Coordinates of C-alpha atoms in Angstrom, one line a residue:
Chain A
M1 CA 0.0 0.0 0.0
N2 CA 2.8 2.4 0.9
S3 CA 4.5 1.9 -2.5
S4 CA 1.5 3.6 -4.2
K5 CA 1.8 6.6 -1.9
T6 CA 3.3 9.8 -3.4
N7 CA 6.0 11.8 -1.6
P8 CA 4.1 14.2 0.7
V9 CA 6.9 16.8 0.1
Y10 CA 5.3 17.6 -3.3
A11 CA 2.2 18.9 -1.6
L12 CA 4.2 21.0 0.8
I13 CA 6.1 22.4 -2.2
K14 CA 2.8 23.2 -3.9
K15 CA 1.5 25.0 -0.8
E16 CA 4.7 27.0 -0.5
W17 CA 4.5 27.9 -4.2
I18 CA 0.9 29.0 -3.9
Y19 CA 1.8 31.1 -0.9
N20 CA 5.0 32.7 -2.3
R21 CA 4.5 33.0 -6.1
G22 CA 2.7 36.3 -5.8
R23 CA 6.0 37.8 -4.6
I24 CA 7.9 37.2 -7.8
L25 CA 6.3 40.0 -9.9
P26 CA 6.6 42.8 -7.3
L27 CA 10.2 41.8 -6.5
S28 CA 11.2 41.7 -10.2
I29 CA 9.5 45.1 -10.9
G30 CA 11.0 46.6 -7.7
L31 CA 14.5 45.4 -8.6
A32 CA 14.1 46.6 -12.2
I33 CA 13.1 50.1 -11.0
F34 CA 15.9 49.9 -8.5
G35 CA 18.4 49.0 -11.2
A36 CA 17.2 51.8 -13.5
L37 CA 17.4 54.3 -10.6
T38 CA 20.9 53.2 -9.6
I39 CA 22.3 53.6 -13.1
G40 CA 20.3 56.8 -13.7
M41 CA 21.6 58.3 -10.5
L42 CA 25.2 57.5 -11.4
M43 CA 24.6 59.2 -14.7
I44 CA 22.9 62.4 -13.6
L45 CA 24.7 62.8 -10.2
P46 CA 27.7 64.7 -11.6
D47 CA 25.3 67.0 -13.5
I48 CA 23.1 67.9 -10.5
I49 CA 26.0 68.1 -8.0
P50 CA 28.8 69.8 -9.9
M51 CA 31.1 69.5 -6.9
I52 CA 31.4 65.7 -7.2
E53 CA 32.0 65.8 -10.9
G54 CA 35.8 66.0 -10.5
L55 CA 35.8 63.4 -7.7
M56 CA 33.9 60.7 -9.6
P57 CA 35.7 58.8 -12.3
E58 CA 34.0 58.6 -15.7
L59 CA 31.1 56.2 -15.6
T60 CA 31.8 52.9 -17.3
P61 CA 29.4 50.0 -17.9
E62 CA 31.4 47.9 -15.4
M63 CA 31.0 50.6 -12.7
A64 CA 27.3 51.0 -13.3
I65 CA 26.6 47.3 -13.1
Q66 CA 29.0 46.9 -10.1
S67 CA 27.1 49.6 -8.3
Y68 CA 23.8 47.9 -9.0
M69 CA 25.2 44.5 -7.8
S70 CA 26.6 46.1 -4.7
N71 CA 23.2 47.5 -3.8
V72 CA 21.5 44.2 -4.6
N73 CA 24.0 42.5 -2.3
S74 CA 22.6 44.5 0.6
I75 CA 19.0 45.1 -0.2
V76 CA 18.0 41.8 -1.8
S77 CA 19.8 39.9 0.9
I78 CA 17.8 41.7 3.6
L79 CA 14.6 41.2 1.7
A80 CA 15.4 37.5 1.3
V81 CA 15.9 36.9 5.1
I82 CA 12.8 38.9 5.9
L83 CA 11.0 36.5 3.5
C84 CA 12.5 33.6 5.4
A85 CA 11.2 34.8 8.7
D86 CA 7.7 33.5 8.1
A87 CA 9.0 30.0 7.1
I88 CA 8.8 28.5 10.6
A89 CA 8.2 31.4 12.9
G90 CA 5.2 32.5 10.8
E91 CA 3.7 29.1 10.8
R92 CA 4.1 28.9 14.5
E93 CA 2.4 32.2 15.0
K94 CA -0.5 31.3 12.8
N95 CA -0.7 27.9 14.4
T96 CA -0.4 26.0 11.2
L97 CA 2.8 24.2 11.9
V98 CA 0.7 21.4 13.4
L99 CA -0.8 20.8 10.0
I100 CA 2.6 19.9 8.7
R101 CA 4.0 18.2 11.8
T102 CA 1.1 15.7 11.9
K103 CA 2.0 14.5 8.5
T104 CA 4.7 12.1 7.4
I105 CA 7.1 14.7 6.2
P106 CA 10.7 14.5 7.5
V107 CA 12.1 17.5 9.2
Y108 CA 14.9 18.0 6.7
S109 CA 12.3 18.1 3.9
I110 CA 10.3 20.7 5.7
I111 CA 13.3 22.9 6.2
L112 CA 14.7 22.4 2.7
T113 CA 11.3 23.0 1.0
K114 CA 10.7 26.2 2.9
L115 CA 14.2 27.4 2.1
F116 CA 14.3 26.6 -1.6
A117 CA 10.7 27.8 -2.3
R118 CA 11.8 31.2 -1.0
Y119 CA 15.3 31.0 -2.6
I120 CA 13.9 30.3 -6.0
I121 CA 11.5 33.2 -5.8
I122 CA 14.2 35.6 -4.7
L123 CA 16.5 34.3 -7.4
I124 CA 14.0 34.7 -10.2
G125 CA 13.3 38.2 -9.0
T126 CA 17.0 39.0 -8.8
I127 CA 17.7 37.5 -12.3
I128 CA 14.9 39.5 -13.9
G129 CA 16.0 42.7 -12.1
T130 CA 19.6 42.2 -13.1
L131 CA 18.7 41.5 -16.7
F132 CA 16.8 44.7 -16.8
A133 CA 19.8 46.5 -15.2
Y134 CA 22.0 44.9 -17.9
F135 CA 19.8 46.2 -20.7
I136 CA 19.5 49.7 -19.2
T137 CA 23.3 49.9 -18.8
S138 CA 23.9 48.6 -22.3
L139 CA 21.5 51.1 -23.6
L140 CA 22.6 54.2 -21.7
V141 CA 26.2 53.6 -20.7
G142 CA 27.7 51.0 -22.9
P143 CA 28.0 47.3 -23.5
V144 CA 28.5 45.1 -20.4
E145 CA 30.6 42.0 -20.4
I146 CA 27.9 39.4 -20.0
V147 CA 30.2 36.6 -18.8
S148 CA 31.4 38.6 -15.8
L149 CA 27.8 39.6 -15.0
L150 CA 26.6 35.9 -15.2
L151 CA 29.5 34.8 -13.0
S152 CA 28.8 37.6 -10.5
L153 CA 25.1 36.5 -10.5
A154 CA 26.1 32.9 -9.9
V155 CA 28.3 33.8 -7.0
Y156 CA 25.6 36.0 -5.6
A157 CA 23.2 33.0 -5.8
L158 CA 25.6 31.3 -3.4
I159 CA 25.8 34.3 -1.1
L160 CA 22.0 34.4 -1.1
F161 CA 22.0 30.7 -0.1
V162 CA 24.1 31.5 2.9
Y163 CA 22.0 34.5 4.0
M164 CA 18.7 32.6 3.5
S165 CA 20.1 29.6 5.5
I166 CA 20.8 32.1 8.3
G167 CA 17.2 33.4 7.8
I168 CA 15.7 29.9 8.1
L169 CA 17.8 29.2 11.2
I170 CA 16.7 32.3 12.9
S171 CA 13.1 31.7 11.9
T172 CA 13.3 28.2 13.6
I173 CA 14.4 29.5 16.9
A174 CA 12.8 33.0 17.0
K175 CA 9.9 33.9 19.2
S176 CA 7.9 35.5 16.4
Q177 CA 8.0 36.3 12.7
I178 CA 8.8 40.0 13.4
S179 CA 11.7 39.2 15.7
A180 CA 13.0 36.6 13.2
G181 CA 12.9 39.1 10.4
A182 CA 14.6 41.8 12.5
I183 CA 17.3 39.6 13.9
S184 CA 18.1 38.1 10.4
A185 CA 18.1 41.5 8.7
G186 CA 20.4 42.8 11.4
I187 CA 22.8 39.9 10.9
V188 CA 22.8 40.4 7.1
L189 CA 23.3 44.1 7.5
V190 CA 26.3 43.6 9.8
I191 CA 27.9 41.0 7.5
S192 CA 27.3 43.2 4.5
L193 CA 28.7 46.4 6.1
V194 CA 31.7 44.7 7.6
T195 CA 32.7 42.9 4.4
S196 CA 32.1 45.9 2.2
F197 CA 34.9 47.7 4.1
L198 CA 37.3 44.8 3.7
A199 CA 38.5 45.9 0.3
F200 CA 42.2 45.7 1.0
D201 CA 44.3 43.9 -1.6
S202 CA 45.6 41.4 1.0
I203 CA 42.2 40.0 1.9
I204 CA 40.0 40.8 -1.1
N205 CA 40.6 37.3 -2.4
Y206 CA 39.0 35.8 0.8
N207 CA 36.1 38.2 1.0
A208 CA 33.5 35.7 -0.1
F209 CA 30.5 37.9 0.8
Q210 CA 31.6 40.6 -1.6
L211 CA 32.9 38.5 -4.3
S212 CA 29.9 38.9 -6.6
T213 CA 30.5 42.7 -6.5
N214 CA 34.3 42.6 -6.7
L215 CA 34.1 40.2 -9.7
L216 CA 32.8 43.0 -11.9
L217 CA 35.8 45.3 -11.3
R218 CA 38.7 43.0 -10.6
D219 CA 40.2 39.8 -12.0
F220 CA 40.2 36.8 -9.8
T221 CA 41.8 33.5 -10.6
P222 CA 39.4 30.6 -11.2
L223 CA 40.9 28.9 -8.2
V224 CA 40.0 31.8 -5.9
I225 CA 36.5 32.0 -7.3
A226 CA 36.0 28.2 -6.9
L227 CA 37.4 28.3 -3.3
N228 CA 35.1 31.1 -2.3
C229 CA 32.2 29.3 -3.8
V230 CA 33.0 26.1 -2.0
V231 CA 33.3 28.1 1.3
L232 CA 30.0 29.8 0.7
F233 CA 28.3 26.5 -0.1
I234 CA 29.7 24.8 3.0
L235 CA 28.7 27.7 5.1
G236 CA 25.1 27.5 3.8
C237 CA 25.0 23.8 4.4
V238 CA 26.3 24.2 7.9
F239 CA 23.5 26.6 8.8
I240 CA 20.9 24.3 7.2
T241 CA 22.3 21.4 9.2
I242 CA 22.1 23.3 12.4
T243 CA 18.5 24.3 11.6
I244 CA 17.5 20.7 10.9
I245 CA 19.2 19.5 14.1
L246 CA 17.5 22.2 16.2
F247 CA 14.1 21.6 14.6
E248 CA 14.4 17.9 14.9
S249 CA 15.4 18.0 18.5
E250 CA 12.5 20.1 19.7
K251 CA 10.6 18.5 22.4
E252 CA 7.6 20.5 21.6
P253 CA 7.6 20.9 17.8
V254 CA 4.3 22.7 17.5
R255 CA 4.8 25.2 20.3
K256 CA 3.5 28.7 19.5
N257 CA 6.7 30.4 20.7
I258 CA 9.7 29.8 22.9
Chain B
M1 CA 5.2 -6.1 22.3
K2 CA 1.7 -4.5 22.8
N3 CA -1.1 -5.2 20.4
H4 CA -4.2 -3.4 19.5
G5 CA -5.3 0.2 20.4
I6 CA -3.7 2.8 22.5
E7 CA -1.5 1.9 25.5
I8 CA 0.1 4.6 27.6
E9 CA 2.6 3.6 30.3
N10 CA 3.6 5.9 33.1
L11 CA 3.7 9.0 30.9
Q12 CA 5.4 12.0 32.3
K13 CA 5.8 15.4 30.6
S14 CA 7.4 18.5 32.1
F15 CA 7.7 22.0 30.7
Q16 CA 10.6 23.6 32.5
D17 CA 9.5 23.5 36.1
I18 CA 5.8 22.6 35.4
Q19 CA 5.0 18.9 35.5
A20 CA 2.0 18.6 33.1
L21 CA 1.7 14.8 33.2
K22 CA 2.6 12.8 36.3
G23 CA 2.8 9.2 35.3
V24 CA -0.4 8.6 33.3
T25 CA -1.2 5.0 32.5
L26 CA -4.2 3.9 30.5
K27 CA -5.2 1.4 27.9
I28 CA -7.8 1.5 25.2
E29 CA -8.3 -1.8 23.3
K30 CA -11.7 -1.8 21.7
T31 CA -13.1 0.5 19.1
G32 CA -15.5 3.2 20.3
L33 CA -15.7 6.7 21.7
Y34 CA -13.6 7.5 24.7
G35 CA -13.7 10.8 26.5
L36 CA -11.0 12.7 28.3
I37 CA -12.2 15.3 30.8
G38 CA -10.5 17.5 33.3
P39 CA -10.3 21.1 34.4
N40 CA -8.3 23.7 32.5
G41 CA -4.6 23.0 32.7
A42 CA -5.2 19.4 33.8
G43 CA -3.0 18.0 31.1
K44 CA -5.5 16.9 28.5
T45 CA -4.0 18.5 25.5
T46 CA -0.5 17.5 26.6
L47 CA -1.6 13.9 26.9
L48 CA -3.3 14.0 23.4
K49 CA -0.3 15.6 21.8
C50 CA 2.0 13.0 23.3
V51 CA -0.2 10.3 21.9
S52 CA -0.1 12.0 18.5
S53 CA 3.7 12.3 18.6
L54 CA 3.5 16.1 18.6
L55 CA 5.2 16.2 22.0
V56 CA 8.1 14.1 23.2
P57 CA 7.4 12.8 26.7
T58 CA 9.9 13.4 29.5
S59 CA 9.5 9.7 30.4
G60 CA 7.1 6.9 29.8
E61 CA 5.9 5.4 26.6
V62 CA 2.9 5.5 24.2
Y63 CA 2.1 2.6 21.9
I64 CA -0.3 2.6 19.0
N65 CA -1.3 -0.8 17.8
G66 CA 1.9 -2.1 19.5
N67 CA 4.2 0.4 17.9
L68 CA 6.1 2.9 20.0
V69 CA 5.0 6.5 19.3
K70 CA 7.9 8.7 18.3
P71 CA 8.1 11.8 16.1
K72 CA 10.1 9.9 13.6
N73 CA 7.9 6.9 13.5
F74 CA 5.9 7.7 10.4
A75 CA 4.3 4.3 10.3
V76 CA 2.5 5.2 13.6
R77 CA 1.7 8.7 12.5
R78 CA -0.1 7.3 9.4
K79 CA -2.5 5.5 11.8
I80 CA -3.4 8.6 13.7
G81 CA -5.8 11.4 12.7
F82 CA -5.2 14.3 15.1
L83 CA -7.6 17.3 15.3
P84 CA -5.8 20.0 17.3
E85 CA -7.8 22.4 19.5
D86 CA -6.6 25.7 18.1
S87 CA -5.0 24.9 14.8
G88 CA -4.8 27.6 12.1
L89 CA -5.6 26.9 8.5
Y90 CA -3.9 28.1 5.3
E91 CA -6.1 31.1 4.9
K92 CA -5.0 32.0 1.3
L93 CA -6.1 28.6 -0.1
T94 CA -9.6 27.6 -1.2
A95 CA -11.3 24.9 0.8
K96 CA -10.7 22.5 -2.1
Q97 CA -7.0 23.4 -2.5
F98 CA -6.6 23.0 1.3
L99 CA -8.0 19.5 1.2
H100 CA -6.0 18.5 -1.8
I101 CA -2.8 19.8 -0.3
M102 CA -3.6 18.0 3.0
A103 CA -4.3 14.8 1.0
G104 CA -1.0 15.3 -0.7
M105 CA 0.8 15.7 2.6
H106 CA -0.7 12.4 3.7
G107 CA 0.9 10.8 0.7
I108 CA -2.3 10.1 -1.2
P109 CA -1.5 9.7 -4.9
K110 CA -2.7 12.5 -7.2
E111 CA -5.0 10.3 -9.1
E112 CA -6.8 9.2 -5.9
R113 CA -7.0 12.6 -4.3
K114 CA -10.0 13.9 -6.2
N115 CA -12.1 10.9 -5.2
K116 CA -10.8 10.8 -1.6
V117 CA -11.5 14.5 -1.1
K118 CA -15.0 14.1 -2.6
E119 CA -15.7 11.1 -0.4
V120 CA -14.6 12.9 2.8
V121 CA -16.4 16.1 1.9
E122 CA -19.7 14.1 1.4
F123 CA -19.1 12.2 4.6
V124 CA -18.4 15.3 6.7
G125 CA -21.2 17.2 5.0
I126 CA -19.3 20.2 3.8
N127 CA -22.0 22.1 1.9
Y128 CA -20.3 25.4 1.1
P129 CA -18.7 26.0 -2.3
P130 CA -15.2 24.3 -2.6
S131 CA -13.9 27.5 -4.2
K132 CA -14.5 29.5 -1.0
I133 CA -11.3 31.0 0.4
V134 CA -10.5 29.5 3.8
K135 CA -10.1 33.0 5.3
Y136 CA -13.8 33.7 4.7
L137 CA -15.1 30.5 6.3
S138 CA -17.1 30.6 9.6
T139 CA -15.9 28.9 12.8
G140 CA -18.1 25.9 12.1
Q141 CA -17.1 25.6 8.5
R142 CA -13.4 25.8 9.4
R143 CA -13.9 23.1 12.0
L144 CA -15.6 20.9 9.5
L145 CA -12.8 21.5 7.0
L146 CA -10.2 20.6 9.5
F147 CA -12.2 17.6 10.6
A148 CA -12.4 16.5 6.9
S149 CA -8.6 16.9 6.5
I150 CA -7.8 14.4 9.3
L151 CA -10.0 11.7 7.7
L152 CA -8.3 11.8 4.3
H153 CA -5.8 9.1 5.1
D154 CA -8.4 6.9 6.7
P155 CA -6.7 6.8 10.2
E156 CA -7.3 3.9 12.5
I157 CA -7.2 6.1 15.6
L158 CA -8.7 9.5 15.9
I159 CA -7.5 12.0 18.5
L160 CA -9.8 15.0 18.8
D161 CA -8.8 17.8 21.1
E162 CA -11.8 19.9 22.1
S163 CA -13.5 19.0 18.8
L164 CA -16.8 20.4 19.9
S165 CA -15.8 23.6 21.6
G166 CA -16.8 26.9 20.0
L167 CA -19.5 25.3 17.9
D168 CA -23.2 26.1 17.8
P169 CA -25.6 23.3 18.8
I170 CA -26.3 22.4 15.2
N171 CA -22.7 21.9 14.2
R172 CA -22.0 20.2 17.5
E173 CA -24.7 17.7 16.9
H174 CA -23.4 17.2 13.4
I175 CA -19.8 16.5 14.5
T176 CA -21.1 14.3 17.3
K177 CA -23.0 12.2 14.7
L178 CA -19.8 11.9 12.6
M179 CA -17.8 10.9 15.7
R180 CA -20.3 8.2 16.5
E181 CA -20.2 6.9 13.0
L182 CA -16.4 6.9 12.9
A183 CA -16.2 5.2 16.3
K184 CA -17.9 2.1 14.9
D185 CA -14.7 0.8 13.4
R186 CA -12.0 2.8 15.1
I187 CA -10.9 4.3 18.4
V188 CA -11.9 7.8 18.9
L189 CA -10.4 9.6 21.9
F190 CA -11.6 13.1 22.4
S191 CA -11.4 15.7 25.0
S192 CA -14.1 18.2 25.8
H193 CA -15.3 20.7 28.4
I194 CA -18.9 19.9 27.5
L195 CA -19.5 17.2 30.1
A196 CA -23.0 16.3 28.7
D197 CA -21.5 15.4 25.4
I198 CA -18.8 13.2 26.9
W199 CA -21.3 11.6 29.2
R200 CA -23.8 10.7 26.5
L201 CA -21.3 9.7 23.9
C202 CA -18.5 7.8 25.5
E203 CA -18.1 4.2 26.4
K204 CA -15.4 5.1 28.9
I205 CA -14.4 8.3 30.5
F206 CA -10.9 9.2 31.6
V207 CA -10.8 12.0 34.2
I208 CA -7.5 13.8 34.4
N209 CA -6.6 16.4 37.1
Q210 CA -3.2 18.1 37.7
G211 CA -1.5 15.7 35.4
E212 CA -2.9 12.5 37.0
L213 CA -5.5 10.1 35.8
I214 CA -8.0 10.1 38.7
V215 CA -10.9 8.2 37.3
E216 CA -11.3 5.7 34.5
D217 CA -14.7 4.1 34.2
Q218 CA -17.9 3.8 32.2
P219 CA -20.3 6.8 32.6
E220 CA -23.0 4.8 34.3
N221 CA -20.6 3.4 36.8
I222 CA -19.2 6.8 37.7
L223 CA -22.8 8.0 38.1
S224 CA -23.7 5.2 40.4
K225 CA -20.5 5.6 42.4
M226 CA -21.2 9.3 42.8
S227 CA -24.8 8.8 43.9
D228 CA -24.9 8.8 47.7
D229 CA -28.4 7.2 48.2
S230 CA -29.8 10.4 49.3
Y231 CA -33.2 11.8 48.3
F232 CA -34.6 15.2 47.5
L233 CA -38.0 16.7 47.9
T234 CA -39.5 20.0 46.9
V235 CA -42.6 21.8 48.2
K236 CA -44.5 24.9 47.4
M237 CA -44.0 26.4 50.9
G238 CA -42.5 25.4 54.2
L239 CA -39.3 23.7 53.3
E240 CA -37.8 24.8 56.6
A241 CA -40.7 23.3 58.5
I242 CA -40.1 19.9 56.7
K243 CA -36.5 20.2 57.5
E244 CA -37.3 20.6 61.1
Y245 CA -39.8 17.8 61.0
L246 CA -37.2 15.4 59.4
E247 CA -34.5 16.4 61.8
N248 CA -36.6 14.9 64.6
Y249 CA -37.7 11.9 62.5
P250 CA -35.9 8.7 63.7
K251 CA -33.4 7.0 61.3
V252 CA -33.4 10.0 59.0
S253 CA -30.5 12.5 58.6
V254 CA -31.0 15.8 56.8
I255 CA -28.2 16.9 54.5
G256 CA -29.5 20.4 54.0
I257 CA -31.3 22.7 51.6
Q258 CA -29.8 23.2 48.1
N259 CA -31.4 25.2 45.4
D260 CA -35.0 24.9 46.9
K261 CA -34.4 21.2 47.4
L262 CA -34.3 19.5 50.7
L263 CA -31.8 16.7 50.7
F264 CA -31.9 13.9 53.2
K265 CA -30.9 10.3 53.8
T266 CA -32.6 7.3 55.4
E267 CA -30.8 4.6 57.3
N268 CA -32.2 2.0 54.9
K269 CA -33.9 2.2 51.6
D270 CA -37.1 0.5 52.8
L271 CA -37.8 3.3 55.1
I272 CA -38.3 5.9 52.5
S273 CA -41.9 5.2 51.5
E274 CA -42.9 5.4 55.2
V275 CA -41.1 8.7 55.6
I276 CA -42.8 10.2 52.5
K277 CA -46.2 9.0 53.6
D278 CA -45.7 10.7 57.0
I279 CA -44.5 13.9 55.5
M280 CA -47.5 14.0 53.1
K281 CA -49.9 13.9 56.1
D282 CA -48.8 17.4 57.1
F283 CA -47.2 18.9 54.0
E284 CA -47.9 19.2 50.3
I285 CA -45.0 17.7 48.3
V286 CA -44.4 18.9 44.8
S287 CA -41.6 16.5 43.7
F288 CA -39.6 13.8 45.3
G289 CA -36.9 11.3 44.1
P290 CA -33.4 10.0 44.5
N291 CA -30.8 12.7 44.5
I292 CA -28.7 12.1 41.4
P293 CA -26.0 14.7 41.1
D294 CA -25.7 16.6 37.9
L295 CA -22.6 16.2 35.7
D296 CA -21.0 19.4 37.0
Q297 CA -21.4 18.2 40.5
I298 CA -20.0 14.8 39.7
F299 CA -17.1 16.4 37.9
T300 CA -16.4 18.8 40.8
R301 CA -16.7 15.9 43.3
M302 CA -14.2 13.8 41.4
V303 CA -11.7 16.6 41.0
T304 CA -12.1 17.7 44.6
A305 CA -11.7 14.2 45.9
S306 CA -8.5 13.7 43.9

């Protein structure tokens, strides 16, 4: 009889998809507008503030897209962890976690489904927004090297994976959705700020959290890129593993809060 | 190795410094309806959650059909249908989507889901449009939807936590009927604050207080144990005068006046007809009979005695 059963995780994926799909369009539009504004501002800033004209180097396509990716690195990452806050903490608050926990879905599947449903949505939005920024830059500033941009995007996907793993971890242990969102956003902000100041030559090769931005302006050896990617991947996996262990070991899995 | 039904052995559960369950042991072997009653905070929900593997006991064991209940034991979880007291629902979904997703989470194959959902909807009697968004359902409709969702995988054991609370009499009666029907071929263990429901429905009642099982018996046995062979009588006027009269009557002891009723006892049952005849010579009796305590009184007595 069990052989005819389907994997219950598919139903959970469907539920997560129905609940989160509505976020793709606003996110994509928001990022597209954000991209256009970033590039537009870089173009018109020297004209409206003549003082900085001499201070700013001439705008290149690489600079424009790097500036966009740098902002994405902060803003999308914060949005992503806020989106993760409702994954477990939100279900606890709405008392719907019991609907999942009474089913035969393993804990790791619950965590991974919730993480990747949100991850895919953020990623789709980021890709659409970045493509728009690419076209705007190509149109207004000049042609952008697509390979660097794609590589930067791929590295950012890994950075996003780490941030969202932190987001899910916090969501699992937080008292409420709001506190989960606030704590996660704070952590991302701190990481983002600290790493953005670590632009010294001696450590830039190891600054994994800023690699997606730095890739657009500097050359890195394939080995450095690969090593950073591996580090990011392992870091994300570590956070997910901790989340699964914590969620699995809860003595009261359907508690409303801590 | 235990066999059929639910078997709970010395179950203890603590939350930090609060001991919610203090070594509960009980056994349910036959199919039927079983009631769990107790005052607020007695440990009913904790007990039901431990049975449903939603709580990990501090010590002790729960067996379902001989299998140890553990959060990871999915084979046991498949046998249980748990209706939580205060569960939320996925508000953005339609009623139909909700049931289909719940069926999917139970592992019911896609091709069977439509028929299964239809079957359960008909059985439970959901009569609102399936396209209605869950957010806009009334309390009764939500309860029915949740009730339907726990039947999708055809569980052998149903655990219902306060399944009748918050419902109007019509919906309560409706769910009661469903519970009776379901209890014909499975074990239905439910908790309720509505004593009358538990009393009239259950084959056996478990009374829990301060984390301990204090009574475990059939309703009629509890009733007869709680009856103290006393009698009551009511009159239009002069209850105090009868009280005085009976206080001087040999082999009769007056318990007192409660709610316009005079309660008294005789030394032996044969004496009662003679006592009544004598009273009727001087007083006009409106009603008379054995003093059977109401359910609230029985419940209070049981809890107080424990």
